[in-house]
Amino acid sequence: MSLPIRRFPEAPAPPRRPAALPVDLLEEILLRIACPADLARASAACATFRRLVADATFLRRYRSLHPPLLLGFIESVSSGFQPAEAPHPNAAAARSVACPADGFSFDYLPPTRWNWNLWDACDVRDGRVLLKSSPMCMMGYGGINFPELVVCDPLFRRYRLLPPIPDDLLASVHVQQQNFPSFEAFLVPSGEEEDEASFRVIGRAHHSIKSVVFVFSSGSGLWSVGTTWDDLNLGASILLCRCYAYGYIYWKVMRANKLFKLDINRMNFSIIDLPPHYDERDVIIVEAGEGRVGVFSHIKFATSVYHAIQEKEGNIADGCQLEMITHLPASYDFYMVGAAEGYICFVGFPKDRRVDAASFSLQVKTLKIEMVCRMMFQSFYIHPYFGYPPSMSPRRI
């Protein structure tokens, strides 16, 4: 008698591996990761992610869709970069930028023509730092305060020394015939440039009755005259709080109800009137989204920030009549230092002198106030540094 054959159930088939996502679909998914630090972490998940996120075309698209992070402040060349500190949400990304291995420093800059390394930061924008150096007597070019200028990319330790403004160019606008007690230089926002490595620098020589704009282009390597205003009639007034919005540079005229405005595309000046009570305020104009303009004002060392949002074509003085108030932390005395990338920046001097000075940001869209980092020195002259994690940052020089 034969024994019955024992049958065992068949083993289940192994689960099918899901089909790989098409590269173009995967790219669209990764482009929707809003935080650059999160994208940097996602790129470490597998070789496919890492290869895609490292692609130059992908990174250009990503940077065009997502603004850079506020990573910290540059206080001075000697103190260097002060990264955002926990619990600030960008603290981890800031640490990666401040890491010595990534070389965020200024020790590679050349000595100045006066044979000392006294470079001072005068503007920071789009990952570049513009620095100046002036002789001890602060006089040059026959009595004009024109410093030596250099633009650097601190992440990649690259720099470009700008040539001096030629004498014949100065003579063409009669600058050598007058005493210009003030000269400032600043970077033009990269939104005005097609190439990520291209940049422009504006130098503005200022006199009580005249203002002259010179423009340096990295493409040509030359200075040119942008515009002049010969009947300025501002007397000994000082221009403060330089800011940028929608292709215009604005300055607040000190102790006056006026803004000084430069159209950087058409290269012409104009004056904007402010309400009567704005004479003692610092004023910053910002892009508020959807074509609107934000007017933020602040009285030095106070804790109240006044702000109004209006249409870009509207009259700024009229819009200021509808201003609202946001209060800063009461334990500090505040000084408004500038604005960039949707943030107003402040330095706070503690009322308790045992506490360090600190930098703060006020987000234009949400009015959220955050402490960014402590400051080594109690200085008014600090510059916010915005950027991406080093693996996502382009060369800027």
Short mmCIF file of N, CA and C in Angstrom, two decimals, residues 94-238:
data_model
loop_
_atom_site.label_atom_id
_atom_site.label_comp_id
_atom_site.label_asym_id
_atom_site.label_seq_id
_atom_site.Cartn_x
_atom_site.Cartn_y
_atom_site.Cartn_z
N ALA A 94 23.54 76.72 9.55
CA ALA A 94 24.55 77.75 9.82
C ALA A 94 25.85 77.12 10.31
N ARG A 95 25.75 76.08 11.13
CA ARG A 95 26.96 75.40 11.61
C ARG A 95 27.74 74.79 10.47
N SER A 96 27.04 74.26 9.47
CA SER A 96 27.74 73.66 8.33
C SER A 96 28.49 74.71 7.53
N VAL A 97 27.97 75.95 7.50
CA VAL A 97 28.65 77.03 6.80
C VAL A 97 29.83 77.54 7.62
N ALA A 98 29.65 77.62 8.94
CA ALA A 98 30.70 78.15 9.82
C ALA A 98 31.80 77.16 10.10
N CYS A 99 31.60 75.87 9.72
CA CYS A 99 32.60 74.83 9.99
C CYS A 99 33.94 75.21 9.37
N PRO A 100 35.05 75.11 10.12
CA PRO A 100 36.36 75.46 9.57
C PRO A 100 36.71 74.73 8.29
N ALA A 101 36.18 73.49 8.14
CA ALA A 101 36.48 72.73 6.94
C ALA A 101 35.94 73.41 5.69
N ASP A 102 34.88 74.19 5.85
CA ASP A 102 34.31 74.90 4.71
C ASP A 102 34.95 76.26 4.51
N GLY A 103 35.81 76.68 5.43
CA GLY A 103 36.66 77.82 5.19
C GLY A 103 36.00 79.18 5.18
N PHE A 104 34.93 79.39 5.96
CA PHE A 104 34.28 80.70 5.97
C PHE A 104 35.16 81.66 6.78
N SER A 105 35.99 82.38 6.08
CA SER A 105 36.87 83.34 6.74
C SER A 105 37.33 84.35 5.70
N PHE A 106 38.17 85.29 6.13
CA PHE A 106 38.69 86.32 5.24
C PHE A 106 40.21 86.36 5.25
N ASP A 107 40.85 85.28 5.72
CA ASP A 107 42.30 85.29 5.84
C ASP A 107 43.02 85.15 4.51
N TYR A 108 42.31 84.93 3.42
CA TYR A 108 42.91 84.78 2.11
C TYR A 108 42.93 86.10 1.33
N LEU A 109 42.33 87.16 1.88
CA LEU A 109 42.29 88.44 1.18
C LEU A 109 43.69 89.04 1.08
N PRO A 110 43.97 89.76 0.00
CA PRO A 110 45.30 90.36 -0.17
C PRO A 110 45.47 91.56 0.75
N PRO A 111 46.70 91.95 1.02
CA PRO A 111 46.90 93.20 1.77
C PRO A 111 46.43 94.39 0.94
N THR A 112 46.04 95.43 1.62
CA THR A 112 45.58 96.62 0.92
C THR A 112 46.76 97.36 0.32
N ARG A 113 46.45 98.34 -0.53
CA ARG A 113 47.54 99.10 -1.15
C ARG A 113 48.32 99.91 -0.14
N TRP A 114 47.74 100.07 1.08
CA TRP A 114 48.44 100.80 2.13
C TRP A 114 49.18 99.85 3.07
N ASN A 115 49.28 98.56 2.61
CA ASN A 115 50.12 97.56 3.28
C ASN A 115 49.65 97.20 4.69
N TRP A 116 48.35 97.18 4.88
CA TRP A 116 47.83 96.57 6.10
C TRP A 116 46.52 95.88 5.74
N ASN A 117 46.10 94.99 6.58
CA ASN A 117 44.93 94.16 6.27
C ASN A 117 43.68 94.68 6.98
N LEU A 118 43.43 95.97 6.86
CA LEU A 118 42.26 96.55 7.50
C LEU A 118 41.09 96.60 6.52
N TRP A 119 40.54 95.44 6.23
CA TRP A 119 39.35 95.36 5.39
C TRP A 119 38.12 95.42 6.28
N ASP A 120 37.13 96.21 5.88
CA ASP A 120 35.87 96.30 6.61
C ASP A 120 34.73 95.92 5.69
N ALA A 121 33.81 95.10 6.18
CA ALA A 121 32.63 94.73 5.38
C ALA A 121 31.71 95.94 5.24
N CYS A 122 31.34 96.25 4.00
CA CYS A 122 30.40 97.36 3.79
C CYS A 122 29.10 96.91 3.16
N ASP A 123 29.03 95.68 2.64
CA ASP A 123 27.76 95.15 2.15
C ASP A 123 27.89 93.65 2.00
N VAL A 124 26.77 92.95 2.20
CA VAL A 124 26.71 91.50 2.05
C VAL A 124 25.42 91.17 1.32
N ARG A 125 25.53 90.45 0.21
CA ARG A 125 24.33 90.14 -0.56
C ARG A 125 24.62 88.97 -1.50
N ASP A 126 23.65 88.05 -1.60
CA ASP A 126 23.71 86.94 -2.56
C ASP A 126 24.97 86.10 -2.40
N GLY A 127 25.41 85.89 -1.16
CA GLY A 127 26.57 85.06 -0.91
C GLY A 127 27.90 85.76 -1.12
N ARG A 128 27.87 87.04 -1.50
CA ARG A 128 29.11 87.80 -1.69
C ARG A 128 29.26 88.81 -0.55
N VAL A 129 30.51 89.15 -0.28
CA VAL A 129 30.81 90.17 0.71
C VAL A 129 31.65 91.25 0.02
N LEU A 130 31.19 92.49 0.12
CA LEU A 130 31.94 93.63 -0.40
C LEU A 130 32.68 94.27 0.77
N LEU A 131 33.99 94.44 0.61
CA LEU A 131 34.80 95.01 1.68
C LEU A 131 35.55 96.24 1.15
N LYS A 132 35.87 97.12 2.07
CA LYS A 132 36.58 98.34 1.71
C LYS A 132 37.78 98.51 2.64
N SER A 133 38.74 99.29 2.16
CA SER A 133 39.87 99.68 2.97
C SER A 133 40.26 101.10 2.59
N SER A 134 40.41 101.97 3.59
CA SER A 134 40.76 103.36 3.36
C SER A 134 42.04 103.68 4.11
N PRO A 135 42.83 104.64 3.61
CA PRO A 135 44.04 105.04 4.34
C PRO A 135 43.68 105.66 5.67
N MET A 136 44.64 105.69 6.57
CA MET A 136 44.40 106.22 7.91
C MET A 136 43.81 107.61 7.90
N CYS A 137 44.27 108.45 6.96
CA CYS A 137 43.78 109.82 6.92
C CYS A 137 42.42 109.92 6.25
N MET A 138 41.93 108.76 5.68
CA MET A 138 40.64 108.73 5.01
C MET A 138 40.56 109.72 3.86
N MET A 139 41.69 110.00 3.24
CA MET A 139 41.67 110.92 2.11
C MET A 139 42.40 110.28 0.95
N GLY A 140 41.85 110.47 -0.24
CA GLY A 140 42.47 109.93 -1.43
C GLY A 140 41.88 110.60 -2.65
N TYR A 141 42.49 110.42 -3.76
CA TYR A 141 42.03 111.02 -5.00
C TYR A 141 41.83 112.52 -4.85
N GLY A 142 42.81 113.20 -4.31
CA GLY A 142 42.72 114.65 -4.22
C GLY A 142 41.66 115.13 -3.26
N GLY A 143 41.46 114.43 -2.17
CA GLY A 143 40.52 114.90 -1.16
C GLY A 143 39.21 114.17 -1.14
N ILE A 144 39.05 113.09 -1.91
CA ILE A 144 37.79 112.36 -1.97
C ILE A 144 37.99 111.02 -1.25
N ASN A 145 37.00 110.62 -0.46
CA ASN A 145 37.12 109.41 0.34
C ASN A 145 36.77 108.18 -0.48
N PHE A 146 37.58 107.83 -1.45
CA PHE A 146 37.31 106.66 -2.27
C PHE A 146 38.18 105.51 -1.78
N PRO A 147 37.60 104.51 -1.15
CA PRO A 147 38.41 103.42 -0.60
C PRO A 147 38.77 102.39 -1.65
N GLU A 148 39.68 101.51 -1.29
CA GLU A 148 39.96 100.33 -2.10
C GLU A 148 38.86 99.32 -1.83
N LEU A 149 38.42 98.60 -2.88
CA LEU A 149 37.28 97.70 -2.77
C LEU A 149 37.64 96.30 -3.24
N VAL A 150 37.07 95.28 -2.57
CA VAL A 150 37.24 93.90 -2.98
C VAL A 150 35.93 93.17 -2.73
N VAL A 151 35.56 92.29 -3.65
CA VAL A 151 34.37 91.44 -3.50
C VAL A 151 34.85 90.02 -3.33
N CYS A 152 34.32 89.31 -2.33
CA CYS A 152 34.77 87.94 -2.09
C CYS A 152 33.58 87.00 -1.91
N ASP A 153 33.87 85.73 -2.15
CA ASP A 153 32.94 84.64 -1.89
C ASP A 153 33.55 83.82 -0.75
N PRO A 154 33.09 84.05 0.50
CA PRO A 154 33.78 83.40 1.64
C PRO A 154 33.63 81.89 1.68
N LEU A 155 32.60 81.33 1.07
CA LEU A 155 32.45 79.87 1.09
C LEU A 155 33.53 79.20 0.24
N PHE A 156 33.84 79.79 -0.90
CA PHE A 156 34.81 79.19 -1.81
C PHE A 156 36.17 79.88 -1.76
N ARG A 157 36.30 80.85 -0.84
CA ARG A 157 37.58 81.52 -0.60
C ARG A 157 38.14 82.13 -1.90
N ARG A 158 37.29 82.82 -2.62
CA ARG A 158 37.66 83.49 -3.85
C ARG A 158 37.40 84.98 -3.70
N TYR A 159 38.17 85.79 -4.41
CA TYR A 159 37.95 87.24 -4.32
C TYR A 159 38.28 87.89 -5.65
N ARG A 160 37.79 89.10 -5.79
CA ARG A 160 38.14 89.93 -6.95
C ARG A 160 38.39 91.34 -6.47
N LEU A 161 39.59 91.82 -6.69
CA LEU A 161 39.97 93.17 -6.30
C LEU A 161 39.49 94.14 -7.38
N LEU A 162 38.72 95.14 -7.00
CA LEU A 162 38.19 96.08 -7.97
C LEU A 162 39.23 97.15 -8.30
N PRO A 163 39.31 97.55 -9.56
CA PRO A 163 40.26 98.61 -9.91
C PRO A 163 39.78 99.95 -9.37
N PRO A 164 40.68 100.91 -9.18
CA PRO A 164 40.23 102.24 -8.77
C PRO A 164 39.44 102.91 -9.89
N ILE A 165 38.58 103.84 -9.52
CA ILE A 165 37.84 104.61 -10.52
C ILE A 165 38.84 105.50 -11.26
N PRO A 166 38.90 105.41 -12.59
CA PRO A 166 39.92 106.17 -13.34
C PRO A 166 39.77 107.67 -13.16
N ASP A 167 40.90 108.36 -13.20
CA ASP A 167 40.89 109.82 -13.04
C ASP A 167 40.07 110.51 -14.13
N ASP A 168 40.17 110.00 -15.38
CA ASP A 168 39.43 110.67 -16.45
C ASP A 168 37.92 110.50 -16.28
N LEU A 169 37.50 109.38 -15.67
CA LEU A 169 36.08 109.20 -15.42
C LEU A 169 35.60 110.15 -14.32
N LEU A 170 36.43 110.33 -13.29
CA LEU A 170 36.11 111.29 -12.24
C LEU A 170 36.03 112.71 -12.80
N ALA A 171 36.98 113.03 -13.66
CA ALA A 171 37.01 114.38 -14.23
C ALA A 171 35.82 114.64 -15.12
N SER A 172 35.27 113.58 -15.76
CA SER A 172 34.16 113.78 -16.68
C SER A 172 32.89 114.25 -15.98
N VAL A 173 32.80 114.00 -14.67
CA VAL A 173 31.63 114.47 -13.90
C VAL A 173 32.06 115.50 -12.85
N HIS A 174 33.26 116.08 -13.05
CA HIS A 174 33.75 117.18 -12.22
C HIS A 174 33.87 116.80 -10.74
N VAL A 175 34.16 115.54 -10.49
CA VAL A 175 34.31 115.10 -9.10
C VAL A 175 35.61 115.61 -8.51
N GLN A 176 36.67 115.67 -9.29
CA GLN A 176 37.95 116.10 -8.75
C GLN A 176 37.96 117.58 -8.38
N GLN A 177 36.98 118.33 -8.87
CA GLN A 177 36.94 119.76 -8.61
C GLN A 177 36.18 120.09 -7.32
N GLN A 178 35.63 119.09 -6.66
CA GLN A 178 34.86 119.34 -5.45
C GLN A 178 35.32 118.42 -4.33
N ASN A 179 35.00 118.80 -3.12
CA ASN A 179 35.31 117.96 -1.98
C ASN A 179 34.08 117.11 -1.65
N PHE A 180 34.19 115.81 -1.87
CA PHE A 180 33.08 114.90 -1.59
C PHE A 180 33.37 114.20 -0.26
N PRO A 181 32.70 114.60 0.81
CA PRO A 181 33.02 114.04 2.12
C PRO A 181 32.51 112.62 2.34
N SER A 182 31.70 112.11 1.41
CA SER A 182 31.09 110.81 1.65
C SER A 182 31.17 109.95 0.39
N PHE A 183 31.55 108.69 0.59
CA PHE A 183 31.53 107.72 -0.51
C PHE A 183 31.10 106.39 0.08
N GLU A 184 30.09 105.78 -0.53
CA GLU A 184 29.65 104.45 -0.09
C GLU A 184 29.61 103.53 -1.29
N ALA A 185 29.81 102.24 -1.04
CA ALA A 185 29.76 101.24 -2.09
C ALA A 185 28.85 100.10 -1.64
N PHE A 186 28.11 99.54 -2.58
CA PHE A 186 27.21 98.44 -2.23
C PHE A 186 26.97 97.56 -3.46
N LEU A 187 26.54 96.35 -3.22
CA LEU A 187 26.30 95.35 -4.26
C LEU A 187 24.89 95.52 -4.83
N VAL A 188 24.77 95.34 -6.14
CA VAL A 188 23.46 95.31 -6.77
C VAL A 188 22.89 93.90 -6.60
N PRO A 189 21.62 93.75 -6.18
CA PRO A 189 21.04 92.41 -6.01
C PRO A 189 21.19 91.56 -7.26
N SER A 190 21.44 90.26 -7.10
CA SER A 190 21.73 89.39 -8.23
C SER A 190 20.52 89.16 -9.11
N GLY A 191 19.33 89.51 -8.65
CA GLY A 191 18.16 89.41 -9.51
C GLY A 191 18.29 90.24 -10.75
N GLU A 192 19.20 91.24 -10.71
CA GLU A 192 19.43 92.08 -11.87
C GLU A 192 20.50 91.50 -12.80
N GLU A 193 21.07 90.33 -12.45
CA GLU A 193 22.13 89.73 -13.25
C GLU A 193 21.66 88.38 -13.79
N GLU A 194 22.09 88.03 -15.00
CA GLU A 194 21.70 86.75 -15.59
C GLU A 194 22.61 85.62 -15.14
N ASP A 195 23.89 85.88 -15.00
CA ASP A 195 24.88 84.87 -14.64
C ASP A 195 25.10 84.90 -13.13
N GLU A 196 25.07 83.72 -12.48
CA GLU A 196 25.22 83.67 -11.02
C GLU A 196 26.57 84.17 -10.55
N ALA A 197 27.58 84.11 -11.42
CA ALA A 197 28.91 84.57 -11.02
C ALA A 197 29.15 86.04 -11.38
N SER A 198 28.20 86.67 -12.08
CA SER A 198 28.35 88.08 -12.44
C SER A 198 27.81 88.97 -11.33
N PHE A 199 28.40 90.13 -11.20
CA PHE A 199 27.90 91.06 -10.18
C PHE A 199 28.20 92.49 -10.60
N ARG A 200 27.51 93.41 -9.97
CA ARG A 200 27.77 94.84 -10.15
C ARG A 200 27.91 95.49 -8.78
N VAL A 201 28.75 96.49 -8.73
CA VAL A 201 28.95 97.28 -7.52
C VAL A 201 28.63 98.73 -7.86
N ILE A 202 27.86 99.37 -7.01
CA ILE A 202 27.57 100.79 -7.16
C ILE A 202 28.38 101.56 -6.13
N GLY A 203 29.06 102.59 -6.59
CA GLY A 203 29.75 103.52 -5.70
C GLY A 203 29.08 104.88 -5.81
N ARG A 204 28.71 105.45 -4.69
CA ARG A 204 28.00 106.74 -4.70
C ARG A 204 28.82 107.77 -3.94
N ALA A 205 29.28 108.79 -4.65
CA ALA A 205 29.97 109.92 -4.04
C ALA A 205 28.93 110.99 -3.73
N HIS A 206 28.96 111.51 -2.51
CA HIS A 206 27.89 112.39 -2.06
C HIS A 206 28.43 113.70 -1.53
N HIS A 207 27.80 114.78 -1.94
CA HIS A 207 28.12 116.12 -1.49
C HIS A 207 26.80 116.80 -1.13
N SER A 208 26.86 117.90 -0.42
CA SER A 208 25.63 118.56 0.01
C SER A 208 24.74 118.97 -1.15
N ILE A 209 25.32 119.25 -2.31
CA ILE A 209 24.51 119.68 -3.45
C ILE A 209 24.65 118.75 -4.65
N LYS A 210 25.39 117.65 -4.50
CA LYS A 210 25.62 116.78 -5.66
C LYS A 210 25.80 115.34 -5.21
N SER A 211 25.26 114.43 -6.01
CA SER A 211 25.48 113.00 -5.79
C SER A 211 25.82 112.37 -7.13
N VAL A 212 26.87 111.56 -7.16
CA VAL A 212 27.33 110.92 -8.38
C VAL A 212 27.38 109.42 -8.16
N VAL A 213 26.84 108.67 -9.12
CA VAL A 213 26.82 107.21 -9.04
C VAL A 213 27.78 106.63 -10.08
N PHE A 214 28.68 105.77 -9.63
CA PHE A 214 29.57 105.01 -10.50
C PHE A 214 29.18 103.53 -10.41
N VAL A 215 29.31 102.81 -11.52
CA VAL A 215 28.91 101.40 -11.56
C VAL A 215 30.07 100.56 -12.07
N PHE A 216 30.41 99.51 -11.30
CA PHE A 216 31.42 98.55 -11.73
C PHE A 216 30.72 97.27 -12.18
N SER A 217 31.10 96.76 -13.35
CA SER A 217 30.56 95.51 -13.87
C SER A 217 31.65 94.45 -13.88
N SER A 218 31.36 93.29 -13.30
CA SER A 218 32.35 92.21 -13.30
C SER A 218 32.56 91.67 -14.70
N GLY A 219 31.57 91.83 -15.58
CA GLY A 219 31.70 91.35 -16.95
C GLY A 219 32.74 92.10 -17.74
N SER A 220 32.68 93.43 -17.67
CA SER A 220 33.63 94.25 -18.41
C SER A 220 34.89 94.54 -17.60
N GLY A 221 34.78 94.46 -16.27
CA GLY A 221 35.91 94.82 -15.41
C GLY A 221 36.16 96.30 -15.34
N LEU A 222 35.17 97.12 -15.73
CA LEU A 222 35.35 98.56 -15.82
C LEU A 222 34.31 99.31 -14.99
N TRP A 223 34.68 100.51 -14.58
CA TRP A 223 33.75 101.46 -13.96
C TRP A 223 33.13 102.33 -15.05
N SER A 224 31.89 102.75 -14.81
CA SER A 224 31.23 103.71 -15.68
C SER A 224 30.43 104.67 -14.82
N VAL A 225 30.02 105.79 -15.40
CA VAL A 225 29.18 106.74 -14.69
C VAL A 225 27.73 106.31 -14.85
N GLY A 226 27.03 106.15 -13.71
CA GLY A 226 25.62 105.79 -13.76
C GLY A 226 24.74 107.01 -13.95
N THR A 227 24.83 107.95 -13.01
CA THR A 227 24.04 109.17 -13.09
C THR A 227 24.60 110.20 -12.12
N THR A 228 24.16 111.43 -12.28
CA THR A 228 24.53 112.51 -11.36
C THR A 228 23.28 113.32 -11.03
N TRP A 229 23.31 113.97 -9.88
CA TRP A 229 22.26 114.92 -9.50
C TRP A 229 22.98 116.15 -8.95
N ASP A 230 22.90 117.24 -9.71
CA ASP A 230 23.70 118.42 -9.40
C ASP A 230 23.01 119.42 -8.49
N ASP A 231 21.69 119.38 -8.37
CA ASP A 231 20.99 120.35 -7.53
C ASP A 231 20.28 119.66 -6.38
N LEU A 232 21.05 118.83 -5.68
CA LEU A 232 20.48 117.98 -4.62
C LEU A 232 19.91 118.79 -3.48
N ASN A 233 20.67 119.76 -3.00
CA ASN A 233 20.21 120.68 -1.95
C ASN A 233 19.75 119.97 -0.68
N LEU A 234 20.57 119.01 -0.21
CA LEU A 234 20.28 118.35 1.07
C LEU A 234 21.14 118.91 2.20
N GLY A 235 21.96 119.91 1.90
CA GLY A 235 22.79 120.49 2.94
C GLY A 235 23.76 119.47 3.50
N ALA A 236 23.88 119.46 4.83
CA ALA A 236 24.80 118.52 5.49
C ALA A 236 24.10 117.23 5.91
N SER A 237 22.91 116.97 5.35
CA SER A 237 22.13 115.80 5.75
C SER A 237 22.87 114.51 5.42
N ILE A 238 22.70 113.53 6.30
CA ILE A 238 23.31 112.22 6.13
C ILE A 238 22.23 111.25 5.65
#
